[in-house]
Coordinates of C-alpha atoms in Angstrom, one line a residue:
Chain A
M1 CA 0.2 0.0 0.1
P2 CA 2.6 2.6 -0.9
C3 CA 1.8 5.6 -3.3
I4 CA 4.6 7.7 -5.3
Q5 CA 3.3 10.8 -6.4
T6 CA 5.6 12.9 -8.8
K7 CA 5.2 16.3 -9.8
V8 CA 7.7 17.9 -12.2
N9 CA 7.5 21.2 -14.5
V10 CA 9.0 19.2 -17.6
K11 CA 7.3 17.3 -20.1
I12 CA 7.4 13.6 -19.6
S13 CA 7.0 11.6 -22.9
E14 CA 5.2 8.3 -22.6
E15 CA 8.2 6.4 -23.4
K16 CA 9.9 8.1 -20.2
E17 CA 6.7 7.5 -18.0
E18 CA 6.9 3.9 -18.6
V19 CA 10.5 3.9 -18.0
I20 CA 10.3 6.1 -14.7
K21 CA 7.5 3.9 -13.7
S22 CA 9.1 0.6 -13.8
K23 CA 12.1 1.9 -11.9
L24 CA 9.9 3.3 -9.2
G25 CA 8.6 0.0 -9.2
K26 CA 11.8 -1.4 -8.4
A27 CA 12.8 1.2 -6.1
I28 CA 10.1 1.1 -3.6
E29 CA 11.4 -2.6 -2.7
L30 CA 14.0 -0.4 -0.6
I31 CA 11.2 -0.2 1.6
P32 CA 11.1 -3.5 3.8
G33 CA 7.7 -5.4 2.8
K34 CA 6.6 -2.9 -0.2
S35 CA 6.8 -4.0 -3.8
E36 CA 5.2 -3.0 -7.2
S37 CA 2.6 -5.6 -6.5
W38 CA 0.9 -3.0 -4.2
L39 CA 2.3 0.2 -5.5
M40 CA 0.2 3.1 -7.1
V41 CA 2.1 5.5 -9.1
S42 CA 0.9 9.2 -10.4
F43 CA 2.6 11.5 -12.7
E44 CA 1.7 15.2 -13.1
D45 CA 3.9 17.0 -16.0
E46 CA 4.2 20.5 -16.9
C47 CA 3.0 21.6 -13.5
K48 CA 3.6 24.9 -12.2
L49 CA 6.4 24.6 -9.6
Y50 CA 8.9 27.3 -8.2
F51 CA 11.8 26.3 -6.0
K52 CA 13.6 29.2 -4.2
G53 CA 11.6 31.7 -6.1
S54 CA 12.5 30.8 -9.5
K55 CA 10.9 28.5 -12.1
D56 CA 13.9 28.5 -14.5
D57 CA 15.4 25.2 -13.7
K58 CA 13.8 21.6 -13.9
I59 CA 12.2 21.0 -10.6
A60 CA 10.4 17.7 -9.1
F61 CA 8.3 17.3 -6.0
V62 CA 7.5 13.7 -5.0
E63 CA 5.4 12.2 -2.5
V64 CA 5.9 8.9 -1.2
K65 CA 2.8 7.8 1.1
I66 CA 3.1 4.4 2.7
F67 CA 1.0 2.4 5.1
G68 CA 2.8 2.1 8.1
K69 CA 6.3 2.9 8.8
A70 CA 9.8 2.3 7.9
S71 CA 13.2 3.0 9.2
D72 CA 15.4 6.1 8.6
K73 CA 18.0 4.0 6.5
A74 CA 14.9 2.8 4.2
Y75 CA 13.8 6.4 3.3
D76 CA 17.3 7.2 3.1
D77 CA 18.0 4.8 0.6
L78 CA 14.5 5.3 -1.3
T79 CA 15.2 9.3 -1.7
A80 CA 18.8 8.3 -3.1
A81 CA 17.0 6.2 -5.6
I82 CA 14.1 8.4 -6.7
T83 CA 16.4 11.4 -6.9
D84 CA 18.8 9.0 -9.4
I85 CA 15.9 8.1 -11.5
L86 CA 14.5 11.4 -11.9
H87 CA 18.3 12.9 -12.6
E88 CA 18.8 10.1 -15.0
E89 CA 15.7 10.1 -17.1
L90 CA 14.4 13.6 -16.8
D91 CA 17.8 15.3 -16.4
I92 CA 16.5 17.1 -13.1
S93 CA 19.4 18.2 -10.8
P94 CA 19.2 16.5 -7.4
L95 CA 19.6 20.0 -6.1
N96 CA 15.9 20.6 -7.3
I97 CA 14.1 17.6 -6.5
Y98 CA 12.3 17.0 -2.9
V99 CA 11.2 13.7 -1.9
K100 CA 8.5 13.8 0.9
Y101 CA 7.0 11.1 3.1
E102 CA 3.9 10.5 4.6
E103 CA 3.2 7.4 6.9
V104 CA -0.2 6.4 6.8
D105 CA -2.4 4.9 9.6
H106 CA -5.5 4.5 7.8
W107 CA -5.5 3.0 4.0
G108 CA -8.3 1.0 2.1
W109 CA -8.4 -1.0 -0.5
N110 CA -11.2 -3.2 -2.0
G111 CA -13.7 -1.7 0.0
S112 CA -12.2 -2.0 3.3
N113 CA -9.2 -0.6 5.6
F114 CA -6.0 -2.3 6.0
Chain B
M1 CA -13.3 20.8 7.5
P2 CA -12.9 17.6 5.8
C3 CA -11.7 17.4 2.1
I4 CA -12.0 14.5 -0.2
Q5 CA -9.4 14.6 -3.3
T6 CA -10.2 12.0 -6.0
K7 CA -8.0 11.5 -9.0
V8 CA -9.2 8.7 -11.2
N9 CA -7.4 7.7 -15.0
V10 CA -10.8 7.8 -16.5
K11 CA -12.9 10.6 -18.0
I12 CA -15.7 12.2 -15.6
S13 CA -18.4 14.1 -17.5
E14 CA -19.9 17.0 -15.8
E15 CA -23.2 14.9 -15.1
K16 CA -21.3 12.2 -13.2
E17 CA -19.2 14.5 -11.2
E18 CA -22.2 16.2 -9.8
V19 CA -23.4 12.9 -8.8
I20 CA -20.2 11.7 -7.3
K21 CA -19.7 14.9 -5.6
S22 CA -23.2 14.7 -4.0
K23 CA -22.8 11.2 -3.0
L24 CA -19.7 12.0 -1.1
G25 CA -21.4 14.7 0.4
K26 CA -23.6 12.3 2.1
A27 CA -20.8 9.8 2.6
I28 CA -18.9 12.0 4.7
E29 CA -21.8 12.2 7.5
L30 CA -20.2 8.7 8.3
I31 CA -17.6 10.5 10.0
P32 CA -19.1 11.8 13.4
G33 CA -19.2 15.5 13.3
K34 CA -18.6 16.0 9.6
S35 CA -21.0 17.0 6.6
E36 CA -21.1 18.3 3.5
S37 CA -21.5 21.9 4.8
W38 CA -17.9 22.0 5.9
L39 CA -16.6 19.6 2.9
M40 CA -14.5 20.6 0.1
V41 CA -14.1 18.1 -2.6
S42 CA -11.9 17.8 -5.7
F43 CA -11.7 16.0 -8.8
E44 CA -8.8 15.0 -11.0
D45 CA -9.8 12.8 -14.5
E46 CA -7.7 11.4 -16.8
C47 CA -4.8 11.1 -14.6
K48 CA -1.7 9.6 -15.3
L49 CA -1.8 6.6 -12.8
Y50 CA -0.5 2.9 -12.6
F51 CA -1.4 0.2 -10.3
K52 CA 0.7 -2.7 -10.1
G53 CA 2.8 -1.5 -12.7
S54 CA -0.2 -1.2 -15.1
K55 CA -2.1 1.7 -16.3
D56 CA -4.7 -0.6 -18.1
D57 CA -7.5 -0.7 -15.9
K58 CA -9.5 1.9 -14.5
I59 CA -7.8 3.3 -11.0
A60 CA -8.9 5.6 -8.7
F61 CA -6.7 7.1 -5.7
V62 CA -8.7 8.8 -3.0
E63 CA -7.0 11.1 -0.2
V64 CA -9.7 11.6 2.8
K65 CA -8.3 14.7 4.9
I66 CA -10.0 15.4 8.0
F67 CA -9.5 17.8 11.0
G68 CA -8.9 15.6 13.9
K69 CA -9.6 12.0 14.5
A70 CA -12.1 9.7 14.0
S71 CA -12.8 5.9 14.9
D72 CA -11.3 2.9 12.8
K73 CA -15.2 2.0 12.4
A74 CA -15.9 5.1 10.9
Y75 CA -12.9 4.9 8.5
D76 CA -14.1 1.6 7.4
D77 CA -17.4 2.6 6.7
L78 CA -16.2 5.4 4.6
T79 CA -13.8 3.5 2.9
A80 CA -16.8 1.0 1.8
A81 CA -19.0 4.2 0.9
I82 CA -16.6 5.9 -1.4
T83 CA -15.5 2.6 -3.2
D84 CA -19.0 1.7 -3.6
I85 CA -19.4 5.1 -5.1
L86 CA -16.6 5.2 -7.6
H87 CA -17.5 1.7 -8.7
E88 CA -21.3 2.4 -9.6
E89 CA -20.7 5.7 -11.2
L90 CA -17.4 5.1 -12.8
D91 CA -17.1 1.5 -13.2
I92 CA -13.8 1.3 -11.3
S93 CA -13.0 -2.2 -9.8
P94 CA -13.0 -1.9 -5.8
L95 CA -9.7 -3.8 -6.5
N96 CA -8.3 -1.0 -8.1
I97 CA -9.3 1.7 -5.9
Y98 CA -7.1 3.2 -2.6
V99 CA -8.7 5.3 -0.3
K100 CA -6.1 7.1 2.0
Y101 CA -6.7 8.9 5.2
E102 CA -4.9 11.9 6.7
E103 CA -5.7 13.2 10.1
V104 CA -4.8 16.8 10.5
D105 CA -4.0 18.8 13.6
H106 CA -3.8 22.3 12.0
W107 CA -6.6 23.5 9.5
G108 CA -7.4 27.3 8.5
W109 CA -10.5 28.7 7.4
N110 CA -11.4 32.1 6.8
G111 CA -8.3 33.4 7.9
S112 CA -7.6 31.5 11.2
N113 CA -7.1 28.0 12.6
F114 CA -9.7 25.9 13.7
Chain C
M1 CA 11.8 22.4 3.3
P2 CA 8.6 23.9 3.2
C3 CA 6.3 23.4 0.2
I4 CA 2.9 25.1 -0.6
Q5 CA 0.5 23.9 -3.0
T6 CA -2.1 26.2 -4.0
K7 CA -5.5 24.7 -5.9
V8 CA -8.2 27.2 -6.9
N9 CA -10.8 26.8 -9.4
V10 CA -10.1 30.1 -11.1
K11 CA -7.8 31.0 -13.7
I12 CA -4.2 32.4 -12.4
S13 CA -2.7 34.5 -15.1
E14 CA 1.3 34.1 -15.4
E15 CA 1.6 37.7 -14.1
K16 CA -0.7 36.8 -11.1
E17 CA 1.3 34.1 -10.5
E18 CA 4.3 35.4 -10.3
V19 CA 2.8 38.1 -7.6
I20 CA 1.5 35.5 -5.5
K21 CA 4.5 33.3 -5.7
S22 CA 6.6 36.1 -4.0
K23 CA 4.0 36.9 -1.6
L24 CA 3.9 33.2 -0.3
G25 CA 7.9 33.7 -0.5
K26 CA 7.7 36.1 2.2
A27 CA 4.7 34.8 4.1
I28 CA 6.6 31.7 4.7
E29 CA 8.9 33.8 6.9
L30 CA 6.1 33.5 9.5
I31 CA 7.2 29.9 10.0
P32 CA 10.7 30.4 12.3
G33 CA 13.5 28.9 10.2
K34 CA 11.5 29.0 7.1
S35 CA 12.4 31.2 4.1
E36 CA 11.7 31.3 0.3
S37 CA 15.4 30.1 0.1
W38 CA 14.0 26.6 0.6
L39 CA 10.7 27.1 -0.5
M40 CA 8.7 25.1 -3.0
V41 CA 5.4 26.5 -4.6
S42 CA 3.1 24.7 -7.1
F43 CA -0.1 26.0 -8.6
E44 CA -3.0 24.1 -10.0
D45 CA -5.7 26.7 -11.3
E46 CA -9.0 25.9 -13.0
C47 CA -9.3 22.8 -10.7
K48 CA -12.7 21.1 -10.2
L49 CA -13.2 22.0 -6.6
Y50 CA -16.9 22.0 -4.5
F51 CA -17.2 23.7 -1.3
K52 CA -20.2 23.1 0.9
G53 CA -21.6 21.3 -2.3
S54 CA -21.2 23.8 -4.6
K55 CA -18.8 25.0 -7.3
D56 CA -20.4 28.5 -8.0
D57 CA -18.0 30.6 -5.8
K58 CA -14.4 31.3 -6.3
I59 CA -12.7 28.4 -3.9
A60 CA -9.0 27.8 -2.7
F61 CA -7.5 24.6 -1.0
V62 CA -4.1 25.3 0.1
E63 CA -1.8 22.6 1.5
V64 CA 1.3 23.9 3.8
K65 CA 4.1 21.2 4.2
I66 CA 6.4 21.5 6.5
F67 CA 10.1 19.7 7.7
G68 CA 9.6 19.4 11.3
K69 CA 7.3 21.4 13.5
A70 CA 6.0 25.1 14.4
S71 CA 3.9 26.6 16.6
D72 CA 0.1 27.3 16.7
K73 CA 0.8 31.0 16.5
A74 CA 3.0 30.7 13.7
Y75 CA 0.2 28.4 11.5
D76 CA -2.4 31.1 12.5
D77 CA -0.1 34.1 11.3
L78 CA 0.4 31.9 7.9
T79 CA -3.2 30.8 7.8
A80 CA -4.1 34.8 8.1
A81 CA -1.4 36.0 5.3
I82 CA -2.1 33.0 2.9
T83 CA -5.6 33.8 3.2
D84 CA -5.0 37.5 2.8
I85 CA -2.7 37.0 -0.3
L86 CA -5.4 35.0 -2.2
H87 CA -8.1 37.0 -1.4
E88 CA -6.4 40.1 -2.6
E89 CA -4.9 38.8 -5.6
L90 CA -7.3 36.3 -6.7
D91 CA -10.7 37.7 -5.1
I92 CA -11.7 34.6 -3.4
S93 CA -13.6 35.0 -0.2
P94 CA -11.9 34.1 3.0
L95 CA -15.2 32.1 3.6
N96 CA -13.9 29.8 0.7
I97 CA -10.5 29.2 1.6
Y98 CA -9.1 26.5 3.5
V99 CA -5.3 26.0 4.5
K100 CA -4.3 22.7 5.6
Y101 CA -1.0 22.0 7.4
E102 CA 1.0 18.7 7.2
E103 CA 4.1 18.5 10.1
V104 CA 6.8 16.0 7.8
D105 CA 9.1 13.5 9.7
H106 CA 11.1 12.4 6.6
W107 CA 12.0 14.8 3.7
G108 CA 14.7 14.4 1.1
W109 CA 16.7 16.9 -0.7
N110 CA 19.7 16.5 -3.1
G111 CA 19.6 12.6 -2.8
S112 CA 19.5 12.2 1.0
N113 CA 17.1 13.0 3.7
F114 CA 17.2 15.8 6.3

């Protein structure tokens, strides 16, 4: 029951989206117990984003939402992996990438909560 | 002070949107003390969503944000209701619907916080 | 490591967007230790928003996400400031503006977490 929501101010082609989606599906395994088989992923491209008051650079804001909790180490590893993916695939500088985590207590699927 | 944000990868017609909005306005009463008279609702349709690595099926990701807390039972009931609504109105399988909850400590309206 | 995400159901011109962005960059200083030099801002205009069951009025939903915590007083001040900005610049009634806060424990930048 994880979800990764990616907002960027650049265009993501369909091909790139598939590649990034697959890489995120692998990266989520850095959180113990999580895998692509429960992962929901969303992309919003060409967003109106500003960082440090400017929109001139490529920017990404990523929100990772997971049911339950994980260790600091797991979050660190996932931040490194997500940052690498967006840097490699979309040429966004790690200096302009935020990865934010939310630990969720109540999460429903198939009509009832876990 | 609740908010229900719905993201789907299908198109929502204006008529359907009105129907779903009204049903959500009724469903929110499953959380004690909440009603449509304080509910904000957002819809994002034709989103780029993937679940289990695929975008081929109809998918919904719903985020319910409420000021304060509620019981597990109330959240269970609301998950069932929201899932039913999206299944009935948009033909999305409950197997492809996530409903995530956030309990909020600080919430502002009309220029000051509750 | 703050982020302010603004969703409105009206159109925001490029000029207005710049003005609001700058004003939010100043307002964030109401949270001790925060400034525009770490602030990410996003805008989504012409959103499908309903408040109290209606979409006829101008509506705003603002999500403020900060790394760490702040005082009630700081959040109150920021709610007042953000509400003023959206009222002045977009003519949205304070009665139709929600400002929601999320205190974040895990936040990554430049490939690792703070």
